[in-house]
Amino acid sequence: MNLVLASASPRRSELLTQAGYSFTVHPAHIPEDPLPNEDPIAYVVRLARQKAETVFAELTSSSSRPADATQSRVCSEKSNRPEVAAPQVLGADTTVTVDNQILGKPQNPADAARMLRLLSGRTHRVITGVALVTAHHTETAAEVTGVRFLTLSDEEIADYIATGEPMDKAGAYAIQGRAARWIPRITGDYFNVVGLPIALVSTMLESVGIDSTSLSS
């Protein structure tokens, strides 16, 4: 099996590796702005699917298109050789929501401060959409986790932003980083908050015959 992760996120790669899967990384480059009045779950599922479908199309079109006439003749002469297996592409997208407002990655430090003030002293939702695209199968799903934040002072917010940690994270924080000290409890899947709900992903992969034992080497 040729499992491909359509994400440049080091956290998703770490979690997939931790679960015992072997895979390659091929990030997708698509617009990630939400549609007007788009539901947060629909938003992340749409992006996850678009990422997986984009990478699947890129990989299958590049592998089937000969580079030049010489390569075309070689391919014709060796047509009896086994074909390369089509990729199994996993896409994912995570967002944070509070009051049904989508909080993506902050655009700048001021935006990060705005997000952290919204989360301060409240419970918010972290939603990850997941999509698996194969030659004959497309499946999507979503995981939702509730996360409780302690009340943050302006000084704490400023000091946290100064570390740089919030700037590439949905909702402007990392549960596995310095922000852990402000999270007394969660309801649901911890790994979902990190960026990839491993139990859900494993179930999806197993449904098409992919498991960590068969992929590990």
Tab-separated table of C-alpha atoms in Angstrom:
chain	number	residue	atom	x	y	z
A	1	MET	CA	0.000	0.000	0.000
A	2	ASN	CA	1.206	3.522	-0.849
A	3	LEU	CA	-0.087	5.807	1.897
A	4	VAL	CA	0.403	9.538	1.305
A	5	LEU	CA	-0.229	12.288	3.858
A	6	ALA	CA	-1.511	15.432	2.116
A	7	SER	CA	-0.252	17.737	4.857
A	8	ALA	CA	2.952	19.564	5.730
A	9	SER	CA	2.064	19.530	9.436
A	10	PRO	CA	4.903	18.000	11.468
A	11	ARG	CA	2.392	17.182	14.213
A	12	ARG	CA	0.271	15.047	11.890
A	13	SER	CA	3.363	13.257	10.605
A	14	GLU	CA	4.496	12.559	14.166
A	15	LEU	CA	1.103	11.160	15.175
A	16	LEU	CA	0.808	8.950	12.095
A	17	THR	CA	4.336	7.642	12.679
A	18	GLN	CA	3.581	7.083	16.369
A	19	ALA	CA	0.617	4.919	15.344
A	20	GLY	CA	2.959	2.693	13.324
A	21	TYR	CA	2.193	3.799	9.758
A	22	SER	CA	4.715	4.229	6.965
A	23	PHE	CA	3.843	7.005	4.527
A	24	THR	CA	5.172	9.767	2.324
A	25	VAL	CA	4.322	13.448	2.650
A	26	HIS	CA	2.931	15.428	-0.281
A	27	PRO	CA	1.398	18.709	0.939
A	28	ALA	CA	-1.614	20.148	-0.833
A	29	HIS	CA	-1.707	23.824	-1.758
A	30	ILE	CA	-5.310	25.006	-1.870
A	31	PRO	CA	-7.220	28.117	-0.715
A	32	GLU	CA	-8.308	27.612	2.888
A	33	ASP	CA	-10.760	30.458	3.421
A	34	PRO	CA	-14.196	29.440	4.730
A	35	LEU	CA	-17.213	30.024	2.518
A	36	PRO	CA	-19.789	32.612	3.662
A	37	ASN	CA	-21.750	31.261	6.653
A	38	GLU	CA	-20.074	27.865	6.276
A	39	ASP	CA	-20.618	25.462	9.168
A	40	PRO	CA	-17.294	24.694	10.939
A	41	ILE	CA	-17.638	20.914	10.510
A	42	ALA	CA	-18.559	21.284	6.838
A	43	TYR	CA	-15.594	23.644	6.441
A	44	VAL	CA	-12.905	21.278	7.734
A	45	VAL	CA	-14.391	18.258	5.960
A	46	ARG	CA	-14.450	20.197	2.682
A	47	LEU	CA	-10.818	21.248	3.050
A	48	ALA	CA	-9.680	17.752	4.045
A	49	ARG	CA	-11.371	16.285	0.986
A	50	GLN	CA	-10.027	18.962	-1.362
A	51	LYS	CA	-6.498	18.406	-0.046
A	52	ALA	CA	-6.696	14.639	-0.514
A	53	GLU	CA	-8.319	14.885	-3.950
A	54	THR	CA	-5.801	17.482	-5.129
A	55	VAL	CA	-2.814	15.374	-4.112
A	56	PHE	CA	-4.363	12.178	-5.514
A	57	ALA	CA	-4.874	13.927	-8.870
A	58	GLU	CA	-1.329	15.301	-8.854
A	59	LEU	CA	0.235	11.928	-8.081
A	60	THR	CA	-1.846	9.868	-10.488
A	61	SER	CA	-1.533	12.332	-13.374
A	62	SER	CA	2.250	12.646	-12.984
A	63	SER	CA	2.722	8.873	-12.799
A	64	SER	CA	0.604	8.184	-15.891
A	65	ARG	CA	1.921	10.971	-18.140
A	66	PRO	CA	5.162	10.172	-20.043
A	67	ALA	CA	7.786	12.874	-19.880
A	68	ASP	CA	8.809	12.609	-23.574
A	69	ALA	CA	8.608	10.415	-26.661
A	70	THR	CA	11.580	8.288	-25.583
A	71	GLN	CA	9.989	7.539	-22.242
A	72	SER	CA	6.738	6.745	-24.040
A	73	ARG	CA	8.465	4.089	-26.159
A	74	VAL	CA	10.151	2.608	-23.101
A	75	CYS	CA	6.826	2.429	-21.304
A	76	SER	CA	5.298	0.698	-24.327
A	77	GLU	CA	8.091	-1.861	-24.490
A	78	LYS	CA	7.756	-2.623	-20.783
A	79	SER	CA	3.979	-2.607	-20.601
A	80	ASN	CA	4.028	-6.144	-19.223
A	81	ARG	CA	5.630	-4.922	-16.001
A	82	PRO	CA	3.347	-4.569	-12.957
A	83	GLU	CA	1.696	-1.161	-12.643
A	84	VAL	CA	2.553	1.042	-9.677
A	85	ALA	CA	-0.214	0.875	-7.092
A	86	ALA	CA	-2.437	3.931	-6.925
A	87	PRO	CA	-1.817	6.072	-3.828
A	88	GLN	CA	-4.029	6.093	-0.772
A	89	VAL	CA	-4.175	9.794	0.129
A	90	LEU	CA	-5.059	11.048	3.605
A	91	GLY	CA	-6.095	14.683	3.996
A	92	ALA	CA	-6.901	16.549	7.204
A	93	ASP	CA	-7.769	20.023	8.388
A	94	THR	CA	-8.213	21.317	11.930
A	95	THR	CA	-9.960	24.419	13.187
A	96	VAL	CA	-10.997	25.930	16.504
A	97	THR	CA	-14.500	27.321	17.003
A	98	VAL	CA	-16.109	29.409	19.693
A	99	ASP	CA	-19.614	30.843	19.348
A	100	ASN	CA	-19.640	29.046	15.969
A	101	GLN	CA	-16.853	31.408	14.845
A	102	ILE	CA	-14.027	29.705	12.938
A	103	LEU	CA	-10.566	30.488	14.317
A	104	GLY	CA	-7.860	29.466	11.879
A	105	LYS	CA	-4.165	30.295	12.094
A	106	PRO	CA	-3.566	33.869	13.262
A	107	GLN	CA	-2.481	36.357	10.612
A	108	ASN	CA	-0.278	38.343	12.988
A	109	PRO	CA	0.385	38.779	16.745
A	110	ALA	CA	-2.628	41.056	17.178
A	111	ASP	CA	-4.871	38.418	15.619
A	112	ALA	CA	-3.376	35.769	17.916
A	113	ALA	CA	-4.136	37.974	20.940
A	114	ARG	CA	-7.713	38.413	19.736
A	115	MET	CA	-8.191	34.651	19.473
A	116	LEU	CA	-6.691	33.920	22.882
A	117	ARG	CA	-8.929	36.538	24.507
A	118	LEU	CA	-11.929	34.819	22.902
A	119	LEU	CA	-10.843	31.447	24.331
A	120	SER	CA	-9.915	32.756	27.786
A	121	GLY	CA	-12.043	31.311	30.594
A	122	ARG	CA	-14.289	29.383	28.208
A	123	THR	CA	-14.837	25.994	26.593
A	124	HIS	CA	-14.355	25.849	22.840
A	125	ARG	CA	-14.464	23.131	20.187
A	126	VAL	CA	-11.581	21.745	18.148
A	127	ILE	CA	-12.756	20.077	14.937
A	128	THR	CA	-10.664	18.008	12.546
A	129	GLY	CA	-12.001	16.917	9.185
A	130	VAL	CA	-10.389	13.817	7.676
A	131	ALA	CA	-10.616	12.458	4.122
A	132	LEU	CA	-9.248	9.264	2.584
A	133	VAL	CA	-9.095	9.132	-1.217
A	134	THR	CA	-8.138	5.992	-3.143
A	135	ALA	CA	-8.661	4.888	-6.734
A	136	HIS	CA	-12.085	3.446	-5.903
A	137	HIS	CA	-13.041	4.981	-2.587
A	138	THR	CA	-13.533	8.372	-0.943
A	139	GLU	CA	-14.486	8.632	2.718
A	140	THR	CA	-14.799	11.683	4.944
A	141	ALA	CA	-15.376	12.098	8.669
A	142	ALA	CA	-14.898	14.613	11.465
A	143	GLU	CA	-13.900	14.515	15.127
A	144	VAL	CA	-14.951	17.129	17.707
A	145	THR	CA	-13.251	17.746	21.059
A	146	GLY	CA	-14.256	20.215	23.765
A	147	VAL	CA	-11.379	22.138	25.365
A	148	ARG	CA	-11.606	24.211	28.551
A	149	PHE	CA	-9.314	27.227	28.968
A	150	LEU	CA	-8.450	28.975	32.220
A	151	THR	CA	-8.790	32.751	32.346
A	152	LEU	CA	-5.713	34.407	30.818
A	153	SER	CA	-4.285	37.770	31.742
A	154	ASP	CA	-3.135	40.218	29.072
A	155	GLU	CA	0.433	39.666	30.270
A	156	GLU	CA	0.145	35.899	29.879
A	157	ILE	CA	-1.248	36.315	26.374
A	158	ALA	CA	1.523	38.729	25.377
A	159	ASP	CA	4.258	36.510	26.823
A	160	TYR	CA	2.862	33.455	25.039
A	161	ILE	CA	2.673	35.220	21.683
A	162	ALA	CA	6.275	36.382	22.156
A	163	THR	CA	7.392	32.725	22.125
A	164	GLY	CA	6.119	32.385	18.544
A	165	GLU	CA	4.283	29.158	19.343
A	166	PRO	CA	0.761	30.396	18.526
A	167	MET	CA	1.536	31.723	15.063
A	168	ASP	CA	1.134	28.541	13.000
A	169	LYS	CA	-1.615	26.935	15.089
A	170	ALA	CA	-5.387	26.995	14.585
A	171	GLY	CA	-6.873	29.006	17.431
A	172	ALA	CA	-3.410	30.402	18.264
A	173	TYR	CA	-2.338	27.727	20.742
A	174	ALA	CA	-0.749	24.295	21.005
A	175	ILE	CA	-2.166	21.902	23.586
A	176	GLN	CA	1.066	19.890	23.444
A	177	GLY	CA	3.124	23.048	24.028
A	178	ARG	CA	3.237	25.914	26.509
A	179	ALA	CA	-0.540	26.367	26.414
A	180	ALA	CA	-0.981	23.022	28.215
A	181	ARG	CA	-0.794	24.821	31.569
A	182	TRP	CA	-4.038	26.667	30.771
A	183	ILE	CA	-6.094	23.576	29.854
A	184	PRO	CA	-7.487	21.815	32.946
A	185	ARG	CA	-9.732	19.436	30.993
A	186	ILE	CA	-10.897	18.287	27.601
A	187	THR	CA	-13.900	16.263	26.468
A	188	GLY	CA	-13.039	13.873	23.661
A	189	ASP	CA	-9.943	12.908	21.695
A	190	TYR	CA	-6.699	14.598	22.805
A	191	PHE	CA	-4.912	13.743	19.561
A	192	ASN	CA	-7.664	15.508	17.656
A	193	VAL	CA	-6.622	18.745	19.361
A	194	VAL	CA	-2.991	18.117	18.397
A	195	GLY	CA	-4.105	17.807	14.766
A	196	LEU	CA	-5.056	14.235	13.842
A	197	PRO	CA	-7.659	11.961	15.508
A	198	ILE	CA	-5.626	8.764	15.278
A	199	ALA	CA	-8.382	6.348	16.358
A	200	LEU	CA	-10.735	7.703	13.694
A	201	VAL	CA	-8.007	7.700	11.036
A	202	SER	CA	-6.996	4.133	11.870
A	203	THR	CA	-10.587	2.958	11.505
A	204	MET	CA	-10.852	4.653	8.107
A	205	LEU	CA	-7.576	3.153	6.902
A	206	GLU	CA	-8.494	-0.322	8.099
A	207	SER	CA	-11.816	-0.112	6.241
A	208	VAL	CA	-9.898	-0.122	2.939
A	209	GLY	CA	-7.380	-2.733	4.007
A	210	ILE	CA	-4.640	-0.457	5.328
A	211	ASP	CA	-3.197	-1.176	8.745
A	212	SER	CA	0.010	-0.210	10.501
A	213	THR	CA	1.323	-3.790	10.427
A	214	SER	CA	1.069	-4.089	6.631
A	215	LEU	CA	2.559	-0.632	6.082
A	216	SER	CA	5.447	-0.700	8.523
A	217	SER	CA	8.891	-1.678	7.324
